Short mmCIF file of C-alpha atoms and ligand atoms in Angstrom, two decimals:
data_model
loop_
_atom_site.label_atom_id
_atom_site.label_comp_id
_atom_site.label_asym_id
_atom_site.label_seq_id
_atom_site.Cartn_x
_atom_site.Cartn_y
_atom_site.Cartn_z
CA UNK E 380 62.54 -24.88 -35.74
CA UNK E 381 65.62 -24.70 -37.98
CA UNK E 382 65.22 -23.48 -41.52
CA UNK E 383 65.65 -26.13 -44.18
CA UNK E 384 68.82 -25.90 -46.24
CA UNK E 385 66.70 -26.92 -49.23
CA UNK E 386 64.61 -23.76 -48.95
CA UNK E 387 67.59 -21.69 -50.10
CA UNK E 388 68.26 -20.83 -53.70
CA UNK E 389 71.82 -20.05 -54.65
CA UNK E 390 71.65 -16.35 -53.94
CA UNK E 391 69.95 -16.98 -50.57
CA UNK E 392 72.83 -19.27 -49.70
CA UNK E 393 75.39 -16.69 -50.79
CA UNK E 394 73.64 -14.12 -48.60
CA UNK E 395 73.77 -16.42 -45.55
CA UNK E 396 77.45 -17.02 -46.13
CA UNK E 397 78.17 -13.35 -46.59
CA UNK E 398 76.24 -12.29 -43.48
CA UNK E 399 78.12 -14.81 -41.38
CA UNK E 400 81.56 -14.01 -42.77
CA UNK E 401 82.13 -17.51 -44.05
CA UNK E 402 84.36 -18.36 -46.99
CA UNK E 403 82.44 -17.45 -50.18
CA UNK E 404 83.52 -20.70 -51.88
CA UNK E 405 81.30 -22.63 -49.47
CA UNK E 406 78.18 -21.78 -51.51
CA UNK E 407 79.38 -23.60 -54.62
CA UNK E 408 80.72 -26.51 -52.56
CA UNK E 409 77.44 -27.07 -50.71
CA UNK E 410 75.26 -26.74 -53.81
CA UNK E 411 77.51 -29.17 -55.63
CA UNK E 412 77.40 -31.67 -52.75
CA UNK E 413 73.66 -31.59 -52.17
CA UNK E 414 72.30 -31.01 -55.67
CA UNK E 415 74.86 -32.35 -58.15
CA UNK E 416 76.09 -35.30 -56.12
CA UNK E 417 72.80 -35.47 -54.24
CA UNK E 418 74.56 -36.78 -51.14
CA UNK E 419 72.50 -37.49 -48.06
CA UNK E 420 75.37 -37.29 -45.58
CA UNK E 421 77.23 -34.27 -44.26
CA UNK E 422 79.48 -32.53 -46.78
CA UNK E 423 83.00 -33.96 -46.86
CA UNK E 424 84.32 -31.81 -49.65
CA UNK E 425 86.88 -29.11 -49.25
CA UNK E 426 85.14 -27.14 -46.51
CA UNK E 427 86.35 -25.89 -43.12
CA UNK E 428 85.12 -27.45 -39.90
CA UNK E 429 83.77 -24.10 -38.70
CA UNK E 430 81.67 -23.63 -41.85
CA UNK E 431 80.36 -27.17 -41.55
CA UNK E 432 79.49 -26.67 -37.89
CA UNK E 433 77.70 -23.45 -38.73
CA UNK E 434 75.46 -25.14 -41.28
CA UNK E 435 74.88 -28.18 -39.08
CA UNK E 436 73.69 -25.96 -36.24
CA UNK E 437 71.68 -23.46 -38.23
CA UNK E 438 70.02 -25.59 -40.91
CA UNK E 439 67.91 -28.67 -41.21
CA UNK E 440 69.06 -31.13 -43.87
CA UNK E 441 66.23 -33.64 -43.59
CA UNK E 442 63.93 -34.35 -46.52
CA UNK E 443 60.37 -35.67 -46.79
CA UNK E 444 60.36 -39.31 -45.77
CA UNK E 445 59.38 -42.00 -48.25
CA UNK E 446 56.32 -43.61 -46.66
CA UNK E 447 55.32 -45.98 -49.47
CA UNK E 448 56.58 -46.89 -52.91
CA UNK E 449 54.39 -48.49 -55.55
CA UNK E 450 56.08 -49.85 -58.63
CA UNK E 451 53.91 -50.48 -61.65
CA UNK E 452 54.19 -54.02 -62.94
CA UNK E 453 53.27 -52.82 -66.42
CA UNK E 454 55.64 -50.00 -67.26
CA UNK E 455 58.19 -49.14 -64.53
CA UNK E 456 56.23 -46.13 -63.32
CA UNK E 457 56.96 -45.49 -59.65
CA UNK E 458 54.64 -43.70 -57.25
CA UNK E 459 55.96 -42.39 -53.95
CA UNK E 460 53.94 -41.39 -50.97
CA UNK E 461 55.93 -38.91 -48.92
CA UNK E 462 55.36 -38.16 -45.29
CA UNK E 463 55.97 -34.54 -44.29
CA UNK E 464 57.02 -33.23 -40.89
CA UNK E 465 53.41 -32.47 -39.89
CA UNK E 466 52.33 -35.98 -41.01
CA UNK E 467 50.57 -34.72 -44.14
CA UNK E 468 51.26 -36.85 -47.15
CA UNK E 469 51.87 -36.01 -50.80
CA UNK E 470 52.53 -38.05 -53.87
CA UNK E 471 55.16 -37.94 -56.56
CA UNK E 472 55.37 -40.05 -59.70
CA UNK E 473 58.35 -41.10 -61.80
CA UNK E 474 57.29 -41.73 -65.37
CA UNK E 475 59.77 -43.64 -67.56
CA UNK E 476 60.61 -42.68 -71.14
CA UNK E 477 63.58 -44.10 -73.14
CA UNK E 478 65.69 -45.02 -70.10
CA UNK E 479 65.06 -41.63 -68.55
CA UNK E 480 62.39 -40.35 -66.24
CA UNK E 481 59.99 -37.47 -66.00
CA UNK E 482 59.02 -36.56 -62.49
CA UNK E 483 55.54 -35.37 -61.67
CA UNK E 484 55.78 -33.17 -58.57
CA UNK E 485 53.13 -32.07 -56.11
CA UNK E 486 52.98 -28.41 -55.12
CA UNK E 487 50.28 -28.48 -52.41
CA UNK E 488 48.74 -30.87 -49.91
CA UNK E 489 45.34 -31.27 -51.54
CA UNK E 490 44.10 -28.53 -53.86
CA UNK E 491 41.62 -25.66 -53.75
CA UNK E 492 40.55 -25.92 -57.40
CA UNK E 493 37.96 -28.64 -56.78
CA UNK E 494 37.89 -29.87 -60.39
CA UNK E 495 35.09 -32.38 -60.80
CA UNK E 496 37.22 -34.99 -62.61
CA UNK E 497 40.14 -34.92 -60.19
CA UNK E 498 40.70 -37.21 -57.24
CA UNK E 499 43.00 -34.76 -55.47
CA UNK E 500 40.36 -32.02 -55.50
CA UNK E 501 38.14 -34.09 -53.22
CA UNK E 502 40.50 -33.44 -50.32
CA UNK E 503 40.27 -29.65 -50.51
CA UNK E 504 43.39 -27.58 -49.84
CA UNK E 505 45.28 -28.47 -46.68
CA UNK E 506 48.34 -26.29 -47.17
CA UNK E 507 51.06 -25.16 -49.54
CA UNK E 508 54.27 -27.14 -49.80
CA UNK E 509 57.53 -25.39 -48.98
CA UNK E 510 60.38 -25.18 -51.49
CA UNK E 511 62.29 -27.84 -49.57
CA UNK E 512 59.30 -30.18 -49.72
CA UNK E 513 59.13 -29.70 -53.50
CA UNK E 514 62.87 -30.04 -54.09
CA UNK E 515 62.87 -32.92 -51.58
CA UNK E 516 60.47 -34.98 -53.74
CA UNK E 517 62.99 -34.75 -56.57
CA UNK E 518 66.06 -35.57 -54.45
CA UNK E 519 64.42 -38.49 -52.69
CA UNK E 520 63.11 -39.96 -55.95
CA UNK E 521 66.59 -39.61 -57.45
CA UNK E 522 68.18 -41.35 -54.48
CA UNK E 523 65.58 -44.10 -54.63
CA UNK E 524 66.49 -44.71 -58.28
CA UNK E 525 70.20 -44.69 -57.44
CA UNK E 526 69.72 -47.46 -54.87
CA UNK E 527 66.95 -49.46 -56.51
CA UNK E 528 67.63 -49.03 -60.22
CA UNK E 529 71.31 -48.12 -60.28
CA UNK E 530 72.39 -46.40 -63.47
CA UNK E 531 68.84 -45.20 -64.10
CA UNK E 532 68.94 -42.13 -61.90
CA UNK E 533 68.29 -39.80 -64.82
CA UNK E 534 65.39 -37.47 -64.16
CA UNK E 535 65.45 -35.07 -67.06
CA UNK E 536 61.95 -33.61 -67.09
CA UNK E 537 60.00 -31.99 -64.33
CA UNK E 538 56.27 -31.45 -64.55
CA UNK E 539 54.19 -29.77 -61.88
CA UNK E 540 51.19 -32.00 -62.55
CA UNK E 541 50.91 -33.78 -59.25
CA UNK E 542 48.71 -32.69 -56.40
CA UNK E 543 47.87 -29.02 -56.15
CA UNK E 544 47.72 -25.90 -58.28
CA UNK E 545 51.34 -24.76 -58.69
CA UNK E 546 50.41 -21.20 -59.62
CA UNK E 547 48.52 -20.99 -56.34
CA UNK E 548 51.79 -21.58 -54.50
CA UNK E 549 53.98 -19.55 -56.77
CA UNK E 550 56.69 -18.38 -54.37
CA UNK E 551 57.69 -21.87 -53.32
CA UNK E 552 57.37 -23.28 -56.85
CA UNK E 553 59.45 -20.46 -58.29
CA UNK E 554 62.25 -20.96 -55.79
CA UNK E 555 62.21 -24.72 -56.43
CA UNK E 556 62.53 -23.97 -60.16
CA UNK E 557 65.49 -21.69 -59.47
CA UNK E 558 67.23 -24.52 -57.62
CA UNK E 559 66.42 -27.05 -60.37
CA UNK E 560 67.68 -24.65 -63.04
CA UNK E 561 70.85 -23.57 -61.23
CA UNK E 562 74.01 -24.60 -63.04
CA UNK E 563 75.47 -25.21 -59.62
CA UNK E 564 72.43 -27.25 -58.59
CA UNK E 565 70.61 -29.98 -60.47
CA UNK E 566 71.11 -28.06 -63.73
CA UNK E 567 67.86 -29.05 -65.41
CA UNK E 568 67.25 -27.31 -68.76
CA UNK E 569 64.67 -24.53 -68.61
CA UNK E 570 62.66 -26.07 -71.44
CA UNK E 571 62.46 -29.30 -69.41
CA UNK E 572 60.27 -27.84 -66.68
CA UNK E 573 56.53 -27.46 -67.12
CA UNK E 574 54.05 -25.83 -64.79
CA UNK E 575 50.48 -26.98 -65.28
CA UNK E 576 47.59 -24.75 -64.30
CA UNK E 577 43.83 -24.82 -64.25
CA UNK E 578 44.00 -21.17 -65.41
CA UNK E 579 44.69 -19.09 -62.32
CA UNK E 580 45.34 -15.69 -63.92
CA UNK E 581 47.22 -13.93 -61.06
CA UNK E 582 49.67 -16.85 -61.07
CA UNK E 583 49.91 -16.81 -64.86
CA UNK E 584 51.08 -13.23 -64.70
CA UNK E 585 53.80 -14.14 -62.26
CA UNK E 586 54.80 -17.18 -64.33
CA UNK E 587 55.29 -15.04 -67.43
CA UNK E 588 57.26 -12.35 -65.64
CA UNK E 589 59.26 -14.31 -63.09
CA UNK E 590 60.07 -17.70 -64.60
CA UNK E 591 60.91 -16.92 -68.24
CA UNK E 592 61.43 -20.02 -70.37
CA UNK E 593 59.68 -22.39 -67.98
CA UNK E 594 56.93 -24.09 -69.97
CA UNK E 595 53.26 -23.76 -69.34
CA UNK E 596 50.51 -26.33 -69.65
CA UNK E 597 46.93 -25.17 -69.44
CA UNK E 598 44.26 -27.63 -68.38
CA UNK E 599 41.63 -26.68 -70.95
CA UNK E 600 39.28 -29.70 -71.01
CA UNK E 601 36.38 -27.97 -72.79
CA UNK E 602 36.05 -25.02 -75.14
CA UNK E 603 32.44 -24.57 -74.01
CA UNK E 604 31.78 -22.32 -71.02
CA UNK E 605 29.07 -24.46 -69.39
CA UNK E 606 31.10 -27.62 -69.58
CA UNK E 607 34.33 -25.98 -68.48
CA UNK E 608 32.52 -24.43 -65.53
CA UNK E 609 31.41 -27.89 -64.47
CA UNK E 610 34.87 -29.38 -64.86
CA UNK E 611 36.98 -26.50 -63.51
CA UNK E 612 35.03 -24.23 -61.17
CA UNK E 613 37.59 -21.38 -61.29
CA UNK E 614 36.54 -20.92 -64.90
CA UNK E 615 33.69 -18.85 -63.47
CA UNK E 616 36.17 -16.42 -61.95
CA UNK E 617 38.84 -16.61 -64.64
CA UNK E 618 37.04 -17.56 -67.86
CA UNK E 619 38.88 -19.41 -70.60
CA UNK E 620 38.77 -16.54 -73.12
CA UNK E 621 40.51 -14.24 -70.64
CA UNK E 622 43.09 -16.90 -69.84
CA UNK E 623 43.78 -17.53 -73.53
CA UNK E 624 44.05 -13.87 -74.44
CA UNK E 625 46.47 -13.37 -71.57
CA UNK E 626 48.58 -16.33 -72.72
CA UNK E 627 48.48 -15.14 -76.34
CA UNK E 628 50.23 -11.90 -75.60
CA UNK E 629 53.13 -13.47 -73.71
CA UNK E 630 56.28 -13.53 -75.83
CA UNK E 631 57.46 -17.13 -76.11
CA UNK E 632 61.06 -18.16 -76.54
CA UNK E 633 62.28 -19.88 -79.69
CA UNK E 634 60.80 -23.37 -79.96
CA UNK E 635 58.61 -22.75 -76.92
CA UNK E 636 55.05 -23.98 -77.12
CA UNK E 637 52.11 -23.91 -74.77
CA UNK E 638 50.68 -27.32 -73.97
CA UNK E 639 46.91 -27.54 -73.78
CA UNK E 640 45.71 -30.52 -71.82
CA UNK E 641 42.36 -31.98 -72.68
CA UNK E 642 40.81 -34.76 -70.65
CA UNK E 643 38.49 -36.88 -72.75
CA UNK E 644 35.40 -37.96 -70.86
CA UNK E 645 32.98 -40.42 -72.39
CA UNK E 646 29.83 -38.76 -73.72
CA UNK E 647 30.72 -35.42 -72.10
CA UNK E 648 33.43 -33.68 -74.13
CA UNK E 649 34.64 -36.30 -76.60
CA UNK E 650 32.41 -35.64 -79.65
CA UNK E 651 33.56 -34.33 -83.05
CA UNK E 652 31.77 -31.05 -82.24
CA UNK E 653 33.89 -30.61 -79.12
CA UNK E 654 36.99 -31.35 -81.21
CA UNK E 655 36.03 -28.83 -83.91
CA UNK E 656 35.40 -26.08 -81.41
CA UNK E 657 38.71 -26.86 -79.67
CA UNK E 658 40.55 -26.91 -83.00
CA UNK E 659 39.07 -23.57 -84.04
CA UNK E 660 40.01 -22.06 -80.69
CA UNK E 661 43.66 -23.15 -80.84
CA UNK E 662 44.39 -23.09 -84.59
CA UNK E 663 47.31 -20.83 -85.42
CA UNK E 664 48.63 -20.70 -81.85
CA UNK E 665 52.01 -22.10 -80.77
CA UNK E 666 50.16 -25.02 -79.26
CA UNK E 667 50.54 -28.69 -78.52
CA UNK E 668 47.51 -30.62 -77.39
CA UNK E 669 47.76 -33.46 -74.92
CA UNK E 670 44.70 -35.64 -75.05
CA UNK E 671 44.27 -37.46 -71.76
CA UNK E 672 41.69 -40.22 -71.59
CA UNK E 673 39.91 -39.76 -68.26
CA UNK E 674 41.28 -42.03 -65.56
CA UNK E 675 38.53 -43.28 -63.29
CA UNK E 676 39.00 -43.43 -59.52
CA UNK E 677 36.83 -44.85 -56.74
CA UNK E 678 33.53 -42.98 -56.78
CA UNK E 679 34.25 -40.88 -59.88
CA UNK E 680 31.20 -39.61 -61.73
CA UNK E 681 32.71 -39.82 -65.24
CA UNK E 682 33.81 -42.64 -67.52
CA UNK E 683 36.80 -43.22 -69.79
CA UNK E 684 36.21 -42.63 -73.48
CA UNK E 685 36.15 -45.39 -76.10
CA UNK E 686 39.37 -45.71 -78.04
CA UNK E 687 37.54 -44.99 -81.33
CA UNK E 688 36.31 -41.66 -79.99
CA UNK E 689 39.81 -40.74 -78.90
CA UNK E 690 41.17 -41.49 -82.38
CA UNK E 691 38.32 -39.56 -84.04
CA UNK E 692 38.93 -36.61 -81.77
CA UNK E 693 42.57 -36.53 -82.74
CA UNK E 694 41.71 -36.84 -86.44
CA UNK E 695 39.59 -33.68 -86.24
CA UNK E 696 42.43 -31.79 -84.54
CA UNK E 697 44.84 -33.02 -87.21
CA UNK E 698 42.72 -31.17 -89.76
CA UNK E 699 43.46 -27.98 -87.87
CA UNK E 700 47.19 -28.86 -88.07
CA UNK E 701 47.66 -28.76 -84.33
CA UNK E 702 50.24 -31.24 -83.05
CA UNK E 703 48.35 -33.60 -80.77
CA UNK E 704 49.53 -36.38 -78.56
CA UNK E 705 47.37 -39.01 -76.94
CA UNK E 706 48.80 -39.52 -73.51
CA UNK E 707 48.94 -43.16 -72.45
CA UNK E 708 47.68 -43.91 -68.98
CA UNK E 709 51.05 -44.82 -67.50
CA UNK E 710 50.95 -46.20 -64.02
CA UNK E 711 47.19 -46.64 -63.90
CA UNK E 712 47.62 -49.99 -62.14
CA UNK E 713 49.07 -48.13 -59.15
CA UNK E 714 46.60 -45.22 -59.26
CA UNK E 715 49.49 -42.96 -60.23
CA UNK E 716 48.01 -41.63 -63.43
CA UNK E 717 46.94 -38.01 -63.68
CA UNK E 718 44.25 -37.01 -61.27
CA UNK E 719 44.35 -40.26 -59.38
CA UNK E 720 46.65 -38.88 -56.76
CA UNK E 721 44.91 -38.64 -53.46
CA UNK E 722 47.14 -39.16 -50.48
CA UNK E 723 44.26 -39.98 -48.16
CA UNK E 724 44.87 -43.53 -49.35
N1 SAH G 34 46.29 -27.88 -60.93
C1 SAH G 34 47.09 -28.11 -62.09
C2 SAH G 34 48.01 -29.32 -61.98
C3 SAH G 34 47.45 -30.59 -61.43
S1 SAH G 34 46.48 -31.57 -62.52
C4 SAH G 34 46.21 -28.20 -63.33
O1 SAH G 34 44.99 -28.15 -63.18
O2 SAH G 34 46.73 -28.26 -64.42
C5 SAH G 34 47.54 -32.12 -63.74
C6 SAH G 34 46.84 -32.75 -64.94
O3 SAH G 34 46.15 -33.94 -64.59
C7 SAH G 34 45.80 -31.81 -65.51
O4 SAH G 34 45.74 -31.71 -66.89
C8 SAH G 34 44.57 -32.44 -64.97
O5 SAH G 34 43.52 -31.97 -65.61
C9 SAH G 34 44.86 -33.92 -65.16
N2 SAH G 34 43.91 -34.83 -64.48
C10 SAH G 34 43.37 -34.61 -63.28
N3 SAH G 34 42.48 -35.60 -62.96
C11 SAH G 34 42.49 -36.47 -63.99
C12 SAH G 34 41.80 -37.72 -64.25
N4 SAH G 34 40.94 -38.24 -63.38
N5 SAH G 34 42.07 -38.35 -65.41
C13 SAH G 34 42.96 -37.83 -66.29
N6 SAH G 34 43.62 -36.67 -66.11
C14 SAH G 34 43.40 -36.00 -64.96
#
């Protein structure tokens, strides 16, 4: 099987060109064509026929196919179901904000973390996505916007909060980030990419060393060991205090913060005591808290919190002077909200 062109970062592409004695300018031309212009047809820029033939013969330019598109009637959120070459399916969500979009990318088919509040976890891990399957979600969503909402094809934020544990598939995620960040590629700002993790320490180490400036979100969900063990089973292997002390000693760039995500579940972790303990744990850190009211899914064992409890929870955190955002459940009418992604459906 041919290698995918979209598995190559810029230096990989330069190496291919060098090894095959092609004109060095071809690297910039191809990156520009496929990532800046995001063209789906063969390159027609200033490139020799022999170089074009070489790439046509050696590389695969296909992308994951769009299998289904759900558009939210409430808020312009779009959920894509992509079909991969081996017929596995993954989901990607475009979330609108001020005429721009954030894209929520999947990094694995299914997930090994098995978090008790997450729909994706029920599938178990099927396999890692390749770089081209990650980059492909972005390119296909962009092209969909260009043809269906012309003028709106502005995807300025990338969050790895779709299916999978991105730090569990670090090589492919890292290379996708390199392509997104490349000035010759999509040229996304480093502070506009966020990797979200359940707290997988070996991956955290690689994140801090190999993707400097890329933001981190930690799914925290409870400051109490027993409760966090129930919600996020890998807490037993990589306990929260170890994860936090590892994160604390990572030098952050100017204006860089760590996002701590906290799902609020009715009667489980939404009391003022939970909030106080969370506040005490994070006070003084370069932290943002994202409060995420639990999104139910078919068969889920938890319930969404009452709005009053959500407001009270935030009020306690405000006393600790930690910036806190209550995340609205965008796209919940198409089951595209966090944790509702499960491509079995
Ligand atoms: N494995 C990574 C990324 C995927 S989950 C991680 O754990 O961070 C991305 C975000 O969606 C996490 O904060 C996760 O906890 C949240 N989420 C998952 N299921 C949810 C649900 N049912 N309701 C609300 N948020 C959910």
